[in-house]
Tab-separated table of C-alpha atoms and ligand atoms in Angstrom:
chain	number	residue	atom	x	y	z
A	741	UNK	CA	-43.613	-10.213	53.267
A	742	UNK	CA	-41.931	-6.957	52.278
A	743	UNK	CA	-38.983	-5.625	54.202
A	744	UNK	CA	-39.212	-2.410	56.198
A	745	UNK	CA	-37.837	0.613	54.289
A	746	UNK	CA	-34.038	0.972	54.269
A	747	UNK	CA	-31.342	2.961	52.494
A	748	UNK	CA	-29.147	0.913	50.130
A	749	UNK	CA	-25.405	1.649	49.820
A	750	UNK	CA	-23.111	0.038	47.347
A	751	UNK	CA	-19.477	0.877	48.221
A	752	UNK	CA	-16.714	0.119	45.779
A	753	UNK	CA	-13.886	-0.189	48.344
A	754	UNK	CA	-13.368	-1.727	51.719
A	755	UNK	CA	-12.531	1.736	53.160
A	756	UNK	CA	-15.826	3.121	51.896
A	757	UNK	CA	-17.694	0.218	53.446
A	758	UNK	CA	-15.932	0.731	56.807
A	759	UNK	CA	-16.669	4.442	56.680
A	760	UNK	CA	-20.374	3.687	56.104
A	761	UNK	CA	-20.337	1.265	59.027
A	762	UNK	CA	-18.766	3.854	61.286
A	763	UNK	CA	-20.888	6.830	60.206
A	764	UNK	CA	-24.399	5.383	59.952
A	765	UNK	CA	-26.611	3.996	62.648
A	766	UNK	CA	-28.402	0.664	62.441
A	767	UNK	CA	-26.406	-0.697	59.526
A	768	UNK	CA	-26.299	-4.275	58.187
A	769	UNK	CA	-23.736	-5.662	55.747
A	770	UNK	CA	-25.240	-7.636	52.851
A	771	UNK	CA	-23.235	-10.474	51.227
A	772	UNK	CA	-25.314	-13.190	49.546
A	773	UNK	CA	-28.470	-12.125	51.339
A	774	UNK	CA	-29.518	-15.779	51.893
A	775	UNK	CA	-29.924	-15.305	55.682
A	776	UNK	CA	-30.370	-11.559	55.978
A	777	UNK	CA	-33.036	-11.015	53.321
A	778	UNK	CA	-35.416	-13.704	54.724
A	779	UNK	CA	-34.987	-12.127	58.203
A	780	UNK	CA	-35.786	-8.682	56.718
A	781	UNK	CA	-38.768	-10.030	54.836
A	782	UNK	CA	-40.093	-11.530	58.099
A	783	UNK	CA	-39.274	-8.134	59.723
A	784	UNK	CA	-37.174	-9.951	62.307
A	785	UNK	CA	-34.419	-7.562	61.114
A	786	UNK	CA	-35.213	-3.957	60.234
A	787	UNK	CA	-31.886	-2.239	59.502
A	788	UNK	CA	-32.065	1.407	58.385
A	789	UNK	CA	-28.997	1.023	56.132
A	790	UNK	CA	-27.854	-1.910	53.988
A	791	UNK	CA	-24.151	-1.851	52.918
A	792	UNK	CA	-23.814	-4.260	49.985
A	793	UNK	CA	-20.304	-5.835	49.915
A	794	UNK	CA	-20.850	-7.211	46.373
A	795	UNK	CA	-19.201	-4.201	44.639
A	796	UNK	CA	-15.873	-4.408	46.550
A	797	UNK	CA	-13.201	-5.999	44.366
A	798	UNK	CA	-10.791	-8.630	45.640
A	799	UNK	CA	-13.016	-10.373	48.240
A	800	UNK	CA	-13.771	-13.471	46.252
A	801	UNK	CA	-10.344	-14.939	45.470
A	802	UNK	CA	-9.296	-18.479	46.467
A	803	UNK	CA	-5.512	-18.869	46.315
A	804	UNK	CA	-2.569	-20.720	47.878
A	805	UNK	CA	-0.597	-18.494	50.204
A	806	UNK	CA	2.378	-19.763	52.230
A	807	UNK	CA	1.379	-22.947	54.037
A	808	UNK	CA	-2.390	-22.387	53.638
A	809	UNK	CA	-5.165	-21.340	51.307
A	810	UNK	CA	-6.681	-17.905	51.541
A	811	UNK	CA	-10.407	-17.638	50.675
A	812	UNK	CA	-12.053	-14.264	50.271
A	813	UNK	CA	-15.162	-13.835	52.428
A	814	UNK	CA	-17.333	-13.221	49.383
A	815	UNK	CA	-16.497	-16.569	47.831
A	816	UNK	CA	-19.806	-18.306	47.369
A	817	UNK	CA	-20.597	-21.859	48.498
A	818	UNK	CA	-20.613	-22.750	44.777
A	819	UNK	CA	-17.131	-21.178	44.330
A	820	UNK	CA	-15.829	-23.311	47.175
A	821	UNK	CA	-17.562	-26.410	45.952
A	822	UNK	CA	-16.094	-25.983	42.483
A	823	UNK	CA	-12.536	-24.834	43.446
A	824	UNK	CA	-9.960	-27.265	42.014
A	825	UNK	CA	-7.426	-25.888	44.486
A	826	UNK	CA	-9.576	-26.631	47.497
A	827	UNK	CA	-10.718	-30.014	46.165
A	828	UNK	CA	-7.172	-31.092	45.843
A	829	UNK	CA	-5.543	-29.378	48.888
A	830	UNK	CA	-8.342	-28.929	51.414
A	831	UNK	CA	-11.313	-31.058	50.311
A	832	UNK	CA	-13.260	-30.726	53.598
A	833	UNK	CA	-14.519	-27.258	52.572
A	834	UNK	CA	-15.874	-28.282	49.136
A	835	UNK	CA	-17.316	-31.460	50.680
A	836	UNK	CA	-19.154	-29.321	53.237
A	837	UNK	CA	-20.216	-26.514	50.877
A	838	UNK	CA	-21.683	-29.092	48.491
A	839	UNK	CA	-24.203	-30.186	51.158
A	840	UNK	CA	-25.673	-26.713	51.693
A	841	UNK	CA	-29.272	-26.239	50.589
A	842	UNK	CA	-29.732	-26.158	46.764
A	843	UNK	CA	-27.861	-24.701	43.860
A	844	UNK	CA	-29.641	-21.359	44.004
A	845	UNK	CA	-28.576	-20.824	47.636
A	846	UNK	CA	-25.075	-22.060	46.958
A	847	UNK	CA	-24.791	-19.655	43.997
A	848	UNK	CA	-25.578	-16.617	46.234
A	849	UNK	CA	-24.584	-17.529	49.848
A	850	UNK	CA	-21.009	-16.747	50.859
A	851	UNK	CA	-18.452	-18.219	53.207
A	852	UNK	CA	-18.074	-14.948	55.054
A	853	UNK	CA	-21.873	-14.531	55.378
A	854	UNK	CA	-22.308	-18.011	56.692
A	855	UNK	CA	-19.561	-17.617	59.357
A	856	UNK	CA	-20.609	-14.072	60.353
A	857	UNK	CA	-24.246	-15.118	60.642
A	858	UNK	CA	-23.306	-18.086	62.840
A	859	UNK	CA	-26.526	-20.024	62.395
A	860	UNK	CA	-26.300	-22.877	64.936
A	861	UNK	CA	-27.421	-25.222	62.098
A	862	UNK	CA	-25.057	-23.767	59.458
A	863	UNK	CA	-22.691	-26.324	57.923
A	864	UNK	CA	-19.440	-24.373	57.349
A	865	UNK	CA	-18.762	-23.484	60.990
A	866	UNK	CA	-18.245	-27.211	61.754
A	867	UNK	CA	-15.649	-27.512	58.991
A	868	UNK	CA	-13.947	-24.245	59.922
A	869	UNK	CA	-13.447	-25.478	63.468
A	870	UNK	CA	-12.209	-28.917	62.415
A	871	UNK	CA	-9.732	-27.185	60.131
A	872	UNK	CA	-8.377	-24.806	62.810
A	873	UNK	CA	-9.024	-21.985	60.271
A	874	UNK	CA	-8.319	-18.341	60.942
A	875	UNK	CA	-10.600	-15.454	60.008
A	876	UNK	CA	-9.499	-11.886	59.156
A	877	UNK	CA	-11.613	-9.042	60.407
A	878	UNK	CA	-10.888	-5.478	59.261
A	879	UNK	CA	-12.165	-2.472	61.238
A	880	UNK	CA	-11.375	1.108	62.079
A	881	UNK	CA	-8.398	0.011	64.170
A	882	UNK	CA	-6.898	-2.070	61.340
A	883	UNK	CA	-7.002	-5.827	60.736
A	884	UNK	CA	-6.856	-8.746	63.127
A	885	UNK	CA	-6.904	-12.564	62.812
A	886	UNK	CA	-9.273	-14.612	64.901
A	887	UNK	CA	-8.782	-18.344	65.511
A	888	UNK	CA	-11.740	-20.618	64.768
A	889	UNK	CA	-12.015	-21.706	68.381
A	890	UNK	CA	-12.451	-18.071	69.434
A	891	UNK	CA	-14.775	-17.111	66.622
A	892	UNK	CA	-18.231	-18.476	67.551
A	893	UNK	CA	-19.813	-16.954	70.690
A	894	UNK	CA	-23.345	-18.350	70.600
A	895	UNK	CA	-26.617	-18.130	68.740
A	896	UNK	CA	-25.906	-15.712	65.815
A	897	UNK	CA	-22.979	-14.212	67.763
A	898	UNK	CA	-19.332	-14.097	66.744
A	899	UNK	CA	-16.131	-12.353	67.592
A	900	UNK	CA	-16.627	-9.975	64.587
A	901	UNK	CA	-17.451	-6.540	66.084
A	902	UNK	CA	-20.301	-4.421	64.566
A	903	UNK	CA	-17.785	-1.965	63.042
A	904	UNK	CA	-15.707	-4.807	61.424
A	905	UNK	CA	-15.973	-6.671	58.174
A	906	UNK	CA	-14.823	-10.255	57.768
A	907	UNK	CA	-12.680	-10.228	54.645
A	908	UNK	CA	-10.773	-13.486	54.490
A	909	UNK	CA	-10.480	-17.056	55.813
A	910	UNK	CA	-7.242	-19.004	55.881
A	911	UNK	CA	-7.357	-22.805	55.907
A	912	UNK	CA	-4.425	-25.226	56.036
A	913	UNK	CA	-3.307	-27.390	53.158
A	914	UNK	CA	-4.104	-31.014	54.043
A	915	UNK	CA	-2.237	-33.676	52.160
A	916	UNK	CA	-3.008	-36.501	52.307
A	917	UNK	CA	-6.385	-35.283	53.324
A	918	UNK	CA	-8.359	-37.588	55.549
A	919	UNK	CA	-11.509	-35.560	55.989
A	920	UNK	CA	-15.227	-35.960	55.800
A	921	UNK	CA	-18.436	-33.959	56.481
A	922	UNK	CA	-21.662	-35.813	57.083
A	923	UNK	CA	-24.975	-34.471	58.239
A	924	UNK	CA	-28.515	-35.443	59.033
A	925	UNK	CA	-30.268	-32.636	57.108
A	926	UNK	CA	-33.582	-30.934	57.742
A	927	UNK	CA	-35.496	-32.054	54.645
A	928	UNK	CA	-36.966	-28.730	53.425
A	929	UNK	CA	-34.016	-26.425	53.949
A	930	UNK	CA	-30.961	-28.747	54.010
A	931	UNK	CA	-29.774	-27.156	57.288
A	932	UNK	CA	-28.039	-29.563	59.650
A	933	UNK	CA	-30.094	-31.191	62.384
A	934	UNK	CA	-26.686	-32.590	63.161
A	935	UNK	CA	-23.550	-32.116	61.045
A	936	UNK	CA	-20.070	-33.466	61.762
A	937	UNK	CA	-16.749	-32.515	60.180
A	938	UNK	CA	-13.842	-34.858	60.824
A	939	UNK	CA	-10.216	-34.251	60.026
A	940	UNK	CA	-7.571	-36.966	60.708
A	941	UNK	CA	-3.821	-37.371	60.529
A	942	UNK	CA	-2.317	-40.823	60.941
A	943	UNK	CA	1.180	-41.605	62.130
A	944	UNK	CA	3.427	-43.993	60.087
A	945	UNK	CA	2.136	-46.961	62.131
A	946	UNK	CA	-1.499	-46.119	61.199
A	947	UNK	CA	-2.478	-44.814	64.646
A	948	UNK	CA	-4.263	-41.506	65.062
A	949	UNK	CA	-1.647	-38.686	65.392
A	950	UNK	CA	-4.207	-35.864	65.266
A	951	UNK	CA	-7.984	-35.768	65.127
A	952	UNK	CA	-10.342	-32.748	64.937
A	953	UNK	CA	-14.087	-33.095	65.107
A	954	UNK	CA	-16.411	-30.123	64.578
A	955	UNK	CA	-20.108	-30.324	65.238
A	956	UNK	CA	-23.028	-28.147	64.190
A	957	UNK	CA	-26.762	-28.311	64.855
A	958	UNK	CA	-26.322	-29.748	68.336
A	959	UNK	CA	-25.875	-26.664	70.484
A	960	UNK	CA	-26.392	-22.891	70.203
A	961	UNK	CA	-23.064	-22.713	68.357
A	962	UNK	CA	-20.749	-25.008	66.508
A	963	UNK	CA	-18.084	-26.711	68.730
A	964	UNK	CA	-15.154	-29.125	68.808
A	965	UNK	CA	-15.709	-32.475	70.437
A	966	UNK	CA	-12.676	-32.150	72.689
A	967	UNK	CA	-13.222	-35.367	74.709
A	968	UNK	CA	-13.728	-37.502	71.565
A	969	UNK	CA	-10.487	-36.066	70.175
A	970	UNK	CA	-8.623	-36.658	73.479
A	971	UNK	CA	-9.759	-40.298	73.622
A	972	UNK	CA	-8.867	-41.179	70.068
A	973	UNK	CA	-5.520	-39.396	69.795
A	974	UNK	CA	-2.809	-42.074	69.769
A	975	UNK	CA	-5.314	-44.932	69.215
A	976	UNK	CA	-5.804	-47.103	66.202
A	977	UNK	CA	-9.150	-45.967	64.877
A	978	UNK	CA	-10.973	-49.254	65.002
A	979	UNK	CA	-14.710	-49.777	65.600
A	980	UNK	CA	-14.549	-50.341	69.387
A	981	UNK	CA	-12.507	-47.213	70.421
A	982	UNK	CA	-14.579	-45.083	68.019
A	983	UNK	CA	-17.810	-46.410	69.473
A	984	UNK	CA	-16.626	-45.760	73.038
A	985	UNK	CA	-15.278	-42.311	72.257
A	986	UNK	CA	-18.374	-40.958	70.460
A	987	UNK	CA	-20.417	-41.464	73.590
A	988	UNK	CA	-18.606	-38.366	74.871
A	989	UNK	CA	-19.496	-36.151	71.866
A	990	UNK	CA	-22.075	-34.122	73.837
A	991	UNK	CA	-20.000	-34.009	77.045
A	992	UNK	CA	-20.416	-30.530	78.698
A	993	UNK	CA	-22.708	-29.388	75.900
A	994	UNK	CA	-26.183	-27.949	76.328
A	995	UNK	CA	-27.969	-29.906	73.560
A	996	UNK	CA	-30.702	-27.907	71.936
A	997	UNK	CA	-34.280	-29.074	71.315
A	998	UNK	CA	-36.651	-27.753	68.627
A	999	UNK	CA	-39.217	-29.050	66.092
A	1000	UNK	CA	-36.442	-30.937	64.262
A	1001	UNK	CA	-35.402	-33.064	67.182
A	1002	UNK	CA	-35.419	-33.592	70.973
A	1003	UNK	CA	-32.240	-33.479	73.063
A	1004	UNK	CA	-32.151	-37.283	73.137
A	1005	UNK	CA	-32.606	-37.592	69.350
A	1006	UNK	CA	-29.854	-35.006	68.644
A	1007	UNK	CA	-27.497	-36.623	71.104
A	1008	UNK	CA	-28.123	-40.011	69.405
A	1009	UNK	CA	-27.572	-38.438	65.944
A	1010	UNK	CA	-24.441	-36.725	67.117
A	1011	UNK	CA	-22.941	-40.028	68.301
A	1012	UNK	CA	-23.912	-41.919	65.116
A	1013	UNK	CA	-22.781	-39.215	62.763
A	1014	UNK	CA	-19.519	-38.630	64.540
A	1015	UNK	CA	-18.641	-42.290	64.256
A	1016	UNK	CA	-19.610	-42.341	60.591
A	1017	UNK	CA	-17.699	-39.145	59.826
A	1018	UNK	CA	-14.544	-40.490	61.458
A	1019	UNK	CA	-14.895	-43.760	59.475
A	1020	UNK	CA	-15.500	-41.842	56.254
A	1021	UNK	CA	-12.447	-39.692	56.891
A	1022	UNK	CA	-10.351	-42.726	57.611
A	1023	UNK	CA	-11.186	-44.287	54.257
A	1024	UNK	CA	-10.846	-41.020	52.280
B	119	FAD	C1	-33.646	-21.854	51.552
B	119	FAD	C2	-32.349	-21.762	52.287
B	119	FAD	C3	-31.698	-22.930	52.684
B	119	FAD	C4	-30.461	-22.867	53.394
B	119	FAD	N1	-29.894	-24.036	53.755
B	119	FAD	C5	-28.679	-24.007	54.278
B	119	FAD	C6	-27.970	-25.216	54.678
B	119	FAD	O1	-28.403	-26.336	54.352
B	119	FAD	N2	-26.751	-25.107	55.302
B	119	FAD	C7	-26.244	-23.865	55.577
B	119	FAD	O2	-25.139	-23.834	56.185
B	119	FAD	N3	-26.822	-22.758	55.237
B	119	FAD	C8	-28.044	-22.722	54.614
B	119	FAD	N4	-28.609	-21.580	54.254
B	119	FAD	C9	-27.990	-20.301	54.604
B	119	FAD	C10	-26.935	-19.924	53.537
B	119	FAD	O3	-25.792	-20.772	53.675
B	119	FAD	C11	-26.408	-18.501	53.651
B	119	FAD	O4	-25.666	-18.264	52.513
B	119	FAD	C12	-25.542	-18.101	54.789
B	119	FAD	O5	-26.109	-18.453	56.007
B	119	FAD	C13	-25.344	-16.601	54.820
B	119	FAD	O6	-24.488	-16.194	53.825
B	119	FAD	P1	-24.883	-14.906	52.979
B	119	FAD	O7	-23.683	-14.652	52.164
B	119	FAD	O8	-26.164	-15.138	52.226
B	119	FAD	O9	-25.053	-13.783	54.074
B	119	FAD	P2	-26.140	-12.632	54.250
B	119	FAD	O10	-27.418	-13.241	54.341
B	119	FAD	O11	-25.855	-11.559	53.241
B	119	FAD	O12	-25.662	-12.059	55.694
B	119	FAD	C14	-25.815	-12.851	56.836
B	119	FAD	C15	-25.325	-12.072	58.057
B	119	FAD	O13	-23.922	-11.980	58.036
B	119	FAD	C16	-23.462	-10.606	57.994
B	119	FAD	N5	-22.347	-10.621	57.071
B	119	FAD	C17	-22.352	-11.069	55.834
B	119	FAD	N6	-21.104	-11.013	55.284
B	119	FAD	C18	-20.312	-10.423	56.255
B	119	FAD	C19	-18.926	-10.084	56.278
B	119	FAD	N7	-18.096	-10.345	55.231
B	119	FAD	N8	-18.424	-9.507	57.425
B	119	FAD	C20	-19.268	-9.296	58.469
B	119	FAD	N9	-20.598	-9.563	58.469
B	119	FAD	C21	-21.109	-10.138	57.345
B	119	FAD	C22	-24.627	-9.810	57.509
B	119	FAD	O14	-24.589	-8.469	57.955
B	119	FAD	C23	-25.816	-10.603	58.076
B	119	FAD	O15	-25.974	-10.211	59.505
B	119	FAD	C24	-29.864	-21.606	53.607
B	119	FAD	C25	-30.518	-20.429	53.204
B	119	FAD	C26	-31.747	-20.505	52.567
B	119	FAD	C27	-32.397	-19.249	52.079
């Protein structure tokens, strides 16, 4: 399919991109194009203006900053997968990025695009939630930081306003890092039928001081398994308490159903993969 006609803009500064967003009607930002372009080719999206973020300098850097790591929104999945800094200091993100699709998609697709698109089967939202990351959105009123838990609203909906651009993601340094991302992938695309990101901190006695579990693929948006976290905090993470806790992974969640799996199948996968992700994080 060929997309509907559109006007292409290639700003060379953030200000120019924001001005275009403010002055044109029916505008879409373009990052890696790995979600937007297929939608345009199917004519499910027919924007009149495309604002390509690729020519704006400074939106790709990955660097340590204070007590965290700052990642530019245009960093590709491959940049994240290959970053020595992230591998050493926050390995959950490279672990997650490495499971996305294939090398072609990872070379083009971006962290910012993946988060802003908020595909309910996207991998990175689960990791971003488990990491308690923060996202920076810049708009006509200036910049603001959005906590991961307030970021995802629902199917393809986020807290980023139509006149804002997501420019940066801040993740914490995790050392020693007890993290893992595991997913049951849809075979053709690699998208998560169910994906689970687990992030643990143990106290000196070996009990669970802090646990964060982010899930994707299960509902219309990625979410934190609050009840699993509540039950396991303070416990020794042995097989029995994990098994009991993961039964609550879909508590208060409207589990989705589609050609890739029924509600029952997804609930089962969510329990199995949550237990496996916690065990994998424990032995990381
Ligand atoms: C064959 C195939 C397989 C895939 N498999 C997987 C998979 O296994 N797991 C997975 O997680 N993903 C998968 N994807 C999606 C991929 O990860 C995309 O890279 C990602 O969803 C979107 O990132 P992008 O940079 O390509 O964004 P784009 O497609 O350019 O943009 C997506 C949306 O986000 C908006 N946007 C982009 N950047 C910004 C920004 N900085 N600020 C505000 N809005 C912005 C755009 O306007 C658009 O609405 C797959 C894609 C393809 C084509």
